[in-house]
Amino acid sequence: MVDELLQSGWLFPLIDILLVAAIVYRVLSLVHESTAIRILVYLPMLLAASLLAQLSGLISTAWLLDRFLAILLLVLVILFQYDIRRALLSLSRSRVAGSVETDHGESETGAILEQLAAAAFSLSDRRIGALIVIEREMSLDQFMEVGTDVDAKVTSEIISSIFLPYSPIHDGAVIIQRGKLTKAGCFLPLTQNLDVAKELGTRHRAAIGLTELADALVVVVSEETGSVSVVSGGKITSNLDPVHLRKLLRRMVEPRWLS
Amino acid sequence: MNLSALLCEKFKLKALSLLCAAFLWLFVTMEGTDELELPLAVGFVNAPEGTVVRADSLPKLSVTVSGTRILLLRQKFRGAVARLDLAGALPGTVEFVALERYVRLESGLRPLRVSPRNVSIILEKTSPAGTR
């Protein structure tokens, strides 16, 4: 069969097509499947339209499509900048997953999450705003450059004291990595999503913004209403009571820390 | 994981990637330059009144054209024509040299060579039978 293909002159074009298909697939696997499919539907259509325009002598249409194809890569980067950013960030996923300390037993992880929930509701009762980020598989190192090193055990008292209004590091978010409170006063990227409810303030927008880019889980305590919310994957679950918060944290964090 | 499971996983994305790669290959191939030999038809313009070109005096002509494959494909459908200007020609043998100059092609294509490069045609007076 290879001999036949070699003789017909189709072997190398076939290898060429399969290699390009593999590269396209690998690159687009990094972005959302729906985004990738949109790109993959439009790109062949544009290429085919350009060829047809040239074949049928539509000079200006062919010229326009040719110029558009020449800058297509740039256009794709602009159109899908958030997906690309998320994809690039996800490249660090395996590094963190491989370095997760697995010495946390189920009971210890449960205790950490319990402290976290207690801190959230203690702050909520006093109408003190808080932003608590829990790293899961994806590294959050690039969001921690501005923060202050803490490196402490996660306790309700420490978290509460960080967010007290007269604390010098109460502004920004605290970050919990591998079961330890590693940073405080970190600034998170705000969401650019215009569909986010207007009543949500900067703290909630920062939580949504971060979770759009990373797989982290964020607990937000509203300063105005005292409501406790959990944000993951850009989606917010608001007005949680202690039981639901604990359940949610156990379901969304515990399996990742114990894996 | 067996081969069918590997193929079925994200099948839509894989199939579209293959389609995209095939179109890209086609596009790049068609945008590449090549040469093509085409039969060359000849058209005469401005023939003096009362004269006619003897049909058997014209040899079979061909032209080699260079350009992008897509334009060559288009030219192949349309065919290549050389327009020979007979203005001021007298009955007898008329010689045309460097026929590439007379070949009309799609913009973006250029004639590399015409075979034969020079032709001589015989211009005859039309028979007076039909005239008063």
CSV table of C-alpha atoms in Angstrom, one decimal:
chain,number,residue,atom,x,y,z
A,1,MET,CA,0.0,0.0,0.0
A,2,VAL,CA,2.9,2.3,0.9
A,3,ASP,CA,4.5,1.4,-2.4
A,4,GLU,CA,1.3,2.3,-4.3
A,5,LEU,CA,1.0,5.6,-2.4
A,6,LEU,CA,4.7,6.4,-3.1
A,7,GLN,CA,4.3,5.7,-6.8
A,8,SER,CA,1.1,7.8,-7.0
A,9,GLY,CA,2.9,10.7,-5.3
A,10,TRP,CA,0.3,10.9,-2.6
A,11,LEU,CA,2.4,9.5,0.3
A,12,PHE,CA,4.1,12.7,1.3
A,13,PRO,CA,1.0,14.9,0.9
A,14,LEU,CA,-0.9,12.5,3.0
A,15,ILE,CA,1.8,12.5,5.7
A,16,ASP,CA,1.8,16.3,5.5
A,17,ILE,CA,-2.0,16.6,5.9
A,18,LEU,CA,-2.0,14.1,8.9
A,19,LEU,CA,0.9,16.0,10.6
A,20,VAL,CA,-0.9,19.4,10.2
A,21,ALA,CA,-4.1,17.8,11.4
A,22,ALA,CA,-2.3,16.5,14.5
A,23,ILE,CA,-0.8,19.9,15.2
A,24,VAL,CA,-4.1,21.7,14.7
A,25,TYR,CA,-5.8,19.2,17.0
A,26,ARG,CA,-3.2,19.5,19.7
A,27,VAL,CA,-3.3,23.3,19.7
A,28,LEU,CA,-7.1,23.5,19.6
A,29,SER,CA,-7.3,20.9,22.4
A,30,LEU,CA,-5.9,23.5,24.7
A,31,VAL,CA,-9.0,25.8,24.2
A,32,HIS,CA,-12.6,25.1,24.9
A,33,GLU,CA,-14.1,22.4,22.5
A,34,SER,CA,-16.9,24.8,21.4
A,35,THR,CA,-14.3,27.5,20.6
A,36,ALA,CA,-12.1,25.1,18.7
A,37,ILE,CA,-15.0,23.8,16.7
A,38,ARG,CA,-16.0,27.4,15.8
A,39,ILE,CA,-12.4,28.1,14.5
A,40,LEU,CA,-12.3,24.7,12.7
A,41,VAL,CA,-15.6,25.4,10.9
A,42,TYR,CA,-14.8,28.9,9.7
A,43,LEU,CA,-11.1,28.3,8.7
A,44,PRO,CA,-11.8,25.7,5.9
A,45,MET,CA,-14.8,27.9,4.8
A,46,LEU,CA,-12.5,30.9,4.4
A,47,LEU,CA,-9.9,28.9,2.6
A,48,ALA,CA,-12.4,27.4,0.2
A,49,ALA,CA,-14.1,30.8,-0.4
A,50,SER,CA,-10.7,32.3,-1.3
A,51,LEU,CA,-9.9,29.5,-3.8
A,52,LEU,CA,-13.4,29.7,-5.3
A,53,ALA,CA,-13.1,33.5,-5.6
A,54,GLN,CA,-9.8,33.1,-7.5
A,55,LEU,CA,-11.1,30.3,-9.6
A,56,SER,CA,-14.2,32.3,-10.6
A,57,GLY,CA,-12.3,35.5,-11.3
A,58,LEU,CA,-13.8,37.5,-8.4
A,59,ILE,CA,-10.7,39.6,-8.1
A,60,SER,CA,-11.6,42.0,-5.3
A,61,THR,CA,-13.3,39.2,-3.2
A,62,ALA,CA,-10.2,37.0,-3.6
A,63,TRP,CA,-7.9,40.0,-2.7
A,64,LEU,CA,-10.0,40.7,0.4
A,65,LEU,CA,-10.0,37.1,1.5
A,66,ASP,CA,-6.3,36.7,0.8
A,67,ARG,CA,-5.5,39.7,3.0
A,68,PHE,CA,-7.8,38.4,5.7
A,69,LEU,CA,-6.2,35.0,5.7
A,70,ALA,CA,-2.8,36.6,5.9
A,71,ILE,CA,-3.8,38.3,9.3
A,72,LEU,CA,-6.0,35.5,10.4
A,73,LEU,CA,-3.6,34.2,13.1
A,74,LEU,CA,-3.6,37.7,14.6
A,75,VAL,CA,-7.4,37.9,14.4
A,76,LEU,CA,-7.8,34.5,16.1
A,77,VAL,CA,-5.4,35.5,18.9
A,78,ILE,CA,-7.5,38.7,19.5
A,79,LEU,CA,-10.9,36.9,19.3
A,80,PHE,CA,-10.0,34.0,21.5
A,81,GLN,CA,-7.5,35.8,23.8
A,82,TYR,CA,-9.3,34.6,27.0
A,83,ASP,CA,-9.3,31.0,25.8
A,84,ILE,CA,-5.7,31.2,24.8
A,85,ARG,CA,-4.7,32.7,28.1
A,86,ARG,CA,-6.6,30.0,29.9
A,87,ALA,CA,-5.0,27.4,27.7
A,88,LEU,CA,-1.5,28.7,28.4
A,89,LEU,CA,-2.2,28.8,32.1
A,90,SER,CA,-3.4,25.3,32.1
A,91,LEU,CA,0.0,24.2,30.8
A,92,SER,CA,1.2,24.5,34.4
A,93,ARG,CA,-1.5,22.2,35.6
A,94,SER,CA,0.5,19.0,35.5
A,95,ARG,CA,3.4,20.6,37.4
A,96,VAL,CA,1.2,21.5,40.4
A,97,ALA,CA,-0.8,18.3,40.2
A,98,GLY,CA,2.5,16.4,40.5
A,99,SER,CA,3.7,18.4,43.4
A,100,VAL,CA,0.5,18.3,45.6
A,101,GLU,CA,1.5,17.2,49.0
A,102,THR,CA,-0.4,14.0,49.6
A,103,ASP,CA,0.3,13.8,53.3
A,104,HIS,CA,-3.1,15.4,54.1
A,105,GLY,CA,-5.4,12.7,55.2
A,106,GLU,CA,-9.1,13.0,54.7
A,107,SER,CA,-9.6,14.1,58.3
A,108,GLU,CA,-6.9,16.8,58.0
A,109,THR,CA,-8.3,18.1,54.8
A,110,GLY,CA,-11.8,18.1,56.3
A,111,ALA,CA,-10.4,20.1,59.3
A,112,ILE,CA,-8.8,22.7,57.0
A,113,LEU,CA,-12.0,23.1,55.1
A,114,GLU,CA,-13.9,23.4,58.4
A,115,GLN,CA,-11.6,26.2,59.5
A,116,LEU,CA,-12.1,27.9,56.2
A,117,ALA,CA,-15.9,27.7,56.5
A,118,ALA,CA,-15.8,28.9,60.1
A,119,ALA,CA,-13.7,31.9,59.1
A,120,ALA,CA,-16.1,32.8,56.2
A,121,PHE,CA,-19.1,32.8,58.5
A,122,SER,CA,-17.3,34.6,61.3
A,123,LEU,CA,-16.4,37.4,58.9
A,124,SER,CA,-19.9,37.3,57.4
A,125,ASP,CA,-21.5,37.8,60.9
A,126,ARG,CA,-19.3,40.9,61.3
A,127,ARG,CA,-20.0,42.2,57.7
A,128,ILE,CA,-16.3,42.0,56.9
A,129,GLY,CA,-15.5,41.4,53.2
A,130,ALA,CA,-13.1,38.5,52.3
A,131,LEU,CA,-11.7,36.8,49.3
A,132,ILE,CA,-10.3,33.3,49.9
A,133,VAL,CA,-8.7,31.5,47.0
A,134,ILE,CA,-8.2,27.8,47.1
A,135,GLU,CA,-5.7,26.4,44.5
A,136,ARG,CA,-6.7,23.2,43.0
A,137,GLU,CA,-4.8,21.6,40.1
A,138,MET,CA,-3.7,24.7,38.2
A,139,SER,CA,-0.8,26.8,39.6
A,140,LEU,CA,-1.7,30.2,40.9
A,141,ASP,CA,1.9,31.4,41.1
A,142,GLN,CA,1.4,34.2,38.6
A,143,PHE,CA,-1.4,35.8,40.6
A,144,MET,CA,0.7,35.8,43.8
A,145,GLU,CA,3.6,38.1,42.7
A,146,VAL,CA,2.1,41.1,44.5
A,147,GLY,CA,1.0,39.4,47.7
A,148,THR,CA,2.6,39.1,51.1
A,149,ASP,CA,4.1,35.8,52.2
A,150,VAL,CA,2.2,34.2,55.1
A,151,ASP,CA,3.0,30.5,55.0
A,152,ALA,CA,0.7,29.6,57.9
A,153,LYS,CA,-1.6,26.8,59.0
A,154,VAL,CA,-5.2,27.4,57.9
A,155,THR,CA,-7.1,28.5,60.9
A,156,SER,CA,-10.3,30.5,61.2
A,157,GLU,CA,-8.5,33.0,63.5
A,158,ILE,CA,-5.7,33.8,61.1
A,159,ILE,CA,-8.0,34.2,58.1
A,160,SER,CA,-10.3,36.4,60.2
A,161,SER,CA,-7.5,38.6,61.5
A,162,ILE,CA,-6.1,39.1,58.0
A,163,PHE,CA,-9.4,40.5,56.7
A,164,LEU,CA,-10.0,42.8,59.7
A,165,PRO,CA,-10.2,46.4,58.3
A,166,TYR,CA,-7.2,47.7,60.3
A,167,SER,CA,-5.0,44.8,59.1
A,168,PRO,CA,-2.3,46.1,56.7
A,169,ILE,CA,-2.9,43.1,54.4
A,170,HIS,CA,-6.8,43.0,54.5
A,171,ASP,CA,-7.0,44.3,50.9
A,172,GLY,CA,-6.9,41.6,48.3
A,173,ALA,CA,-7.2,37.9,48.5
A,174,VAL,CA,-5.6,35.2,50.6
A,175,ILE,CA,-4.4,32.1,48.8
A,176,ILE,CA,-4.5,28.6,50.1
A,177,GLN,CA,-2.1,26.2,48.4
A,178,ARG,CA,-1.7,22.5,49.2
A,179,GLY,CA,-3.5,23.0,52.5
A,180,LYS,CA,-1.5,25.9,53.7
A,181,LEU,CA,-2.2,29.6,53.8
A,182,THR,CA,0.7,30.9,51.6
A,183,LYS,CA,-0.2,34.5,50.6
A,184,ALA,CA,-2.3,37.4,51.6
A,185,GLY,CA,-3.0,40.7,49.9
A,186,CYS,CA,-3.0,39.3,46.4
A,187,PHE,CA,-4.7,41.2,43.6
A,188,LEU,CA,-6.8,39.1,41.2
A,189,PRO,CA,-7.7,39.9,37.5
A,190,LEU,CA,-11.2,41.3,37.2
A,191,THR,CA,-13.7,39.6,34.9
A,192,GLN,CA,-14.3,41.3,31.5
A,193,ASN,CA,-17.6,39.6,31.2
A,194,LEU,CA,-20.3,42.2,30.6
A,195,ASP,CA,-23.1,39.8,31.6
A,196,VAL,CA,-22.0,39.8,35.3
A,197,ALA,CA,-24.8,41.2,37.5
A,198,LYS,CA,-24.4,44.9,38.1
A,199,GLU,CA,-24.9,44.5,41.9
A,200,LEU,CA,-21.8,42.5,42.2
A,201,GLY,CA,-18.8,44.5,43.4
A,202,THR,CA,-15.1,44.4,42.7
A,203,ARG,CA,-14.5,41.5,45.1
A,204,HIS,CA,-17.0,39.2,43.3
A,205,ARG,CA,-15.7,40.4,39.9
A,206,ALA,CA,-12.1,39.5,40.9
A,207,ALA,CA,-13.3,36.0,42.0
A,208,ILE,CA,-15.1,35.5,38.7
A,209,GLY,CA,-12.1,36.9,36.8
A,210,LEU,CA,-9.6,34.5,38.4
A,211,THR,CA,-11.8,31.4,38.0
A,212,GLU,CA,-12.3,32.2,34.3
A,213,LEU,CA,-8.5,31.8,33.9
A,214,ALA,CA,-7.7,29.1,36.5
A,215,ASP,CA,-9.5,26.1,38.0
A,216,ALA,CA,-9.3,27.6,41.5
A,217,LEU,CA,-12.2,27.8,43.9
A,218,VAL,CA,-12.9,31.2,45.5
A,219,VAL,CA,-14.9,31.9,48.7
A,220,VAL,CA,-16.3,35.4,48.7
A,221,VAL,CA,-17.8,37.2,51.8
A,222,SER,CA,-19.7,40.3,50.9
A,223,GLU,CA,-19.0,43.4,52.9
A,224,GLU,CA,-22.4,44.9,52.1
A,225,THR,CA,-24.7,42.0,52.7
A,226,GLY,CA,-22.6,39.5,54.6
A,227,SER,CA,-23.5,36.8,52.1
A,228,VAL,CA,-21.1,34.0,51.5
A,229,SER,CA,-20.6,32.8,47.8
A,230,VAL,CA,-18.4,30.3,46.1
A,231,VAL,CA,-17.1,31.0,42.6
A,232,SER,CA,-15.7,28.3,40.3
A,233,GLY,CA,-15.2,28.2,36.6
A,234,GLY,CA,-16.5,31.8,36.3
A,235,LYS,CA,-19.9,30.8,37.9
A,236,ILE,CA,-21.1,32.1,41.2
A,237,THR,CA,-23.2,30.3,43.8
A,238,SER,CA,-24.5,32.9,46.3
A,239,ASN,CA,-26.1,33.1,49.7
A,240,LEU,CA,-24.7,29.9,51.0
A,241,ASP,CA,-25.5,28.7,54.5
A,242,PRO,CA,-22.8,27.0,56.6
A,243,VAL,CA,-24.1,23.5,55.7
A,244,HIS,CA,-24.1,24.1,52.0
A,245,LEU,CA,-20.7,25.8,52.1
A,246,ARG,CA,-19.1,22.9,53.9
A,247,LYS,CA,-20.7,20.4,51.4
A,248,LEU,CA,-19.6,22.4,48.4
A,249,LEU,CA,-16.0,22.7,49.7
A,250,ARG,CA,-15.8,19.0,50.5
A,251,ARG,CA,-17.2,18.2,47.1
A,252,MET,CA,-15.0,20.6,45.1
A,253,VAL,CA,-11.7,20.7,47.0
A,254,GLU,CA,-11.3,17.5,48.9
A,255,PRO,CA,-11.0,15.1,45.9
A,256,ARG,CA,-8.3,17.3,44.3
A,257,TRP,CA,-6.2,17.6,47.5
A,258,LEU,CA,-6.5,13.9,48.2
A,259,SER,CA,-5.7,12.8,44.6
B,1,MET,CA,-7.1,2.5,25.3
B,2,ASN,CA,-7.8,0.7,21.9
B,3,LEU,CA,-7.7,2.4,18.5
B,4,SER,CA,-11.4,2.9,18.1
B,5,ALA,CA,-11.8,4.5,21.5
B,6,LEU,CA,-8.9,6.7,20.8
B,7,LEU,CA,-10.5,7.8,17.5
B,8,CYS,CA,-13.9,8.3,19.0
B,9,GLU,CA,-12.7,10.6,21.8
B,10,LYS,CA,-13.3,14.2,20.7
B,11,PHE,CA,-14.2,12.7,17.3
B,12,LYS,CA,-15.8,16.0,16.0
B,13,LEU,CA,-12.7,18.0,16.8
B,14,LYS,CA,-10.4,15.3,15.2
B,15,ALA,CA,-12.5,15.1,12.0
B,16,LEU,CA,-12.6,18.9,11.7
B,17,SER,CA,-8.9,19.2,12.3
B,18,LEU,CA,-8.3,16.7,9.5
B,19,LEU,CA,-10.7,18.6,7.2
B,20,CYS,CA,-9.0,21.9,8.1
B,21,ALA,CA,-5.5,20.4,7.4
B,22,ALA,CA,-6.8,19.0,4.0
B,23,PHE,CA,-8.2,22.5,3.0
B,24,LEU,CA,-5.0,24.1,4.2
B,25,TRP,CA,-2.9,21.7,2.1
B,26,LEU,CA,-5.2,22.4,-0.9
B,27,PHE,CA,-4.9,26.1,-0.4
B,28,VAL,CA,-1.1,26.1,-0.1
B,29,THR,CA,-0.8,23.8,-3.1
B,30,MET,CA,-3.0,25.9,-5.2
B,31,GLU,CA,-1.2,29.1,-4.2
B,32,GLY,CA,2.1,27.5,-5.2
B,33,THR,CA,3.6,28.3,-8.6
B,34,ASP,CA,3.9,25.8,-11.5
B,35,GLU,CA,4.1,25.6,-15.2
B,36,LEU,CA,1.5,24.4,-17.6
B,37,GLU,CA,1.6,23.7,-21.4
B,38,LEU,CA,-1.6,24.7,-23.1
B,39,PRO,CA,-2.7,24.5,-26.8
B,40,LEU,CA,-2.6,28.0,-28.2
B,41,ALA,CA,-5.5,29.1,-30.3
B,42,VAL,CA,-4.8,32.0,-32.8
B,43,GLY,CA,-7.2,34.8,-33.6
B,44,PHE,CA,-6.5,37.4,-36.3
B,45,VAL,CA,-7.5,41.0,-36.0
B,46,ASN,CA,-7.5,43.9,-38.5
B,47,ALA,CA,-7.2,41.6,-41.5
B,48,PRO,CA,-7.2,43.8,-44.6
B,49,GLU,CA,-10.4,43.8,-46.6
B,50,GLY,CA,-10.5,41.2,-49.3
B,51,THR,CA,-7.9,39.0,-47.7
B,52,VAL,CA,-8.1,35.7,-45.9
B,53,VAL,CA,-5.6,33.6,-43.9
B,54,ARG,CA,-5.1,30.2,-45.5
B,55,ALA,CA,-6.2,27.7,-43.0
B,56,ASP,CA,-3.5,25.1,-43.5
B,57,SER,CA,-0.7,27.7,-43.2
B,58,LEU,CA,-0.9,27.9,-39.5
B,59,PRO,CA,1.0,25.2,-37.5
B,60,LYS,CA,-0.3,23.6,-34.3
B,61,LEU,CA,0.8,26.0,-31.5
B,62,SER,CA,1.3,25.5,-27.8
B,63,VAL,CA,2.3,27.9,-25.0
B,64,THR,CA,3.9,27.2,-21.6
B,65,VAL,CA,2.5,29.3,-18.9
B,66,SER,CA,3.8,30.1,-15.4
B,67,GLY,CA,1.8,31.2,-12.4
B,68,THR,CA,-0.1,30.0,-9.4
B,69,ARG,CA,-1.8,26.6,-9.8
B,70,ILE,CA,-5.3,28.1,-9.2
B,71,LEU,CA,-4.8,30.6,-12.0
B,72,LEU,CA,-3.3,27.9,-14.2
B,73,LEU,CA,-6.5,25.9,-13.6
B,74,ARG,CA,-8.6,28.8,-14.5
B,75,GLN,CA,-6.6,29.4,-17.7
B,76,LYS,CA,-6.9,25.7,-18.6
B,77,PHE,CA,-10.7,26.1,-18.5
B,78,ARG,CA,-10.6,29.2,-20.6
B,79,GLY,CA,-7.9,28.2,-23.0
B,80,ALA,CA,-5.0,30.4,-24.3
B,81,VAL,CA,-5.4,32.7,-27.2
B,82,ALA,CA,-2.8,34.7,-29.2
B,83,ARG,CA,-4.2,37.7,-31.1
B,84,LEU,CA,-2.2,38.4,-34.3
B,85,ASP,CA,-2.6,41.8,-35.8
B,86,LEU,CA,-2.8,41.8,-39.5
B,87,ALA,CA,-3.2,45.6,-39.9
B,88,GLY,CA,-1.2,46.7,-43.0
B,89,ALA,CA,-0.3,43.2,-44.1
B,90,LEU,CA,-0.2,42.5,-47.8
B,91,PRO,CA,-1.3,39.3,-49.4
B,92,GLY,CA,1.5,36.7,-49.3
B,93,THR,CA,3.6,35.3,-46.5
B,94,VAL,CA,3.4,37.2,-43.2
B,95,GLU,CA,5.8,36.3,-40.5
B,96,PHE,CA,5.2,36.8,-36.8
B,97,VAL,CA,8.2,36.5,-34.4
B,98,ALA,CA,8.3,36.0,-30.6
B,99,LEU,CA,4.7,34.9,-30.3
B,100,GLU,CA,4.8,35.2,-26.5
B,101,ARG,CA,4.1,38.9,-27.0
B,102,TYR,CA,0.7,38.2,-28.5
B,103,VAL,CA,-0.6,35.7,-25.9
B,104,ARG,CA,-3.4,37.0,-23.8
B,105,LEU,CA,-3.5,35.4,-20.3
B,106,GLU,CA,-5.1,35.9,-16.9
B,107,SER,CA,-3.5,38.6,-14.9
B,108,GLY,CA,-0.9,37.0,-12.7
B,109,LEU,CA,0.2,34.5,-15.4
B,110,ARG,CA,3.0,34.9,-17.8
B,111,PRO,CA,3.8,33.0,-21.0
B,112,LEU,CA,7.2,31.4,-20.8
B,113,ARG,CA,7.6,30.1,-24.3
B,114,VAL,CA,5.5,29.4,-27.4
B,115,SER,CA,6.2,26.5,-29.6
B,116,PRO,CA,7.0,27.2,-32.4
B,117,ARG,CA,8.2,30.7,-31.4
B,118,ASN,CA,7.8,32.2,-34.9
B,119,VAL,CA,5.1,31.5,-37.5
B,120,SER,CA,4.6,32.4,-41.1
B,121,ILE,CA,1.0,32.6,-42.4
B,122,ILE,CA,-0.2,32.9,-45.9
B,123,LEU,CA,-2.6,35.8,-46.5
B,124,GLU,CA,-4.6,35.3,-49.7
B,125,LYS,CA,-6.9,37.5,-51.6
B,126,THR,CA,-10.5,36.3,-51.4
B,127,SER,CA,-11.9,34.9,-54.7
B,128,PRO,CA,-13.7,37.6,-56.7
B,129,ALA,CA,-16.7,35.3,-57.2
B,130,GLY,CA,-19.2,36.7,-54.7
B,131,THR,CA,-18.1,40.3,-55.4
B,132,ARG,CA,-19.6,42.6,-58.0
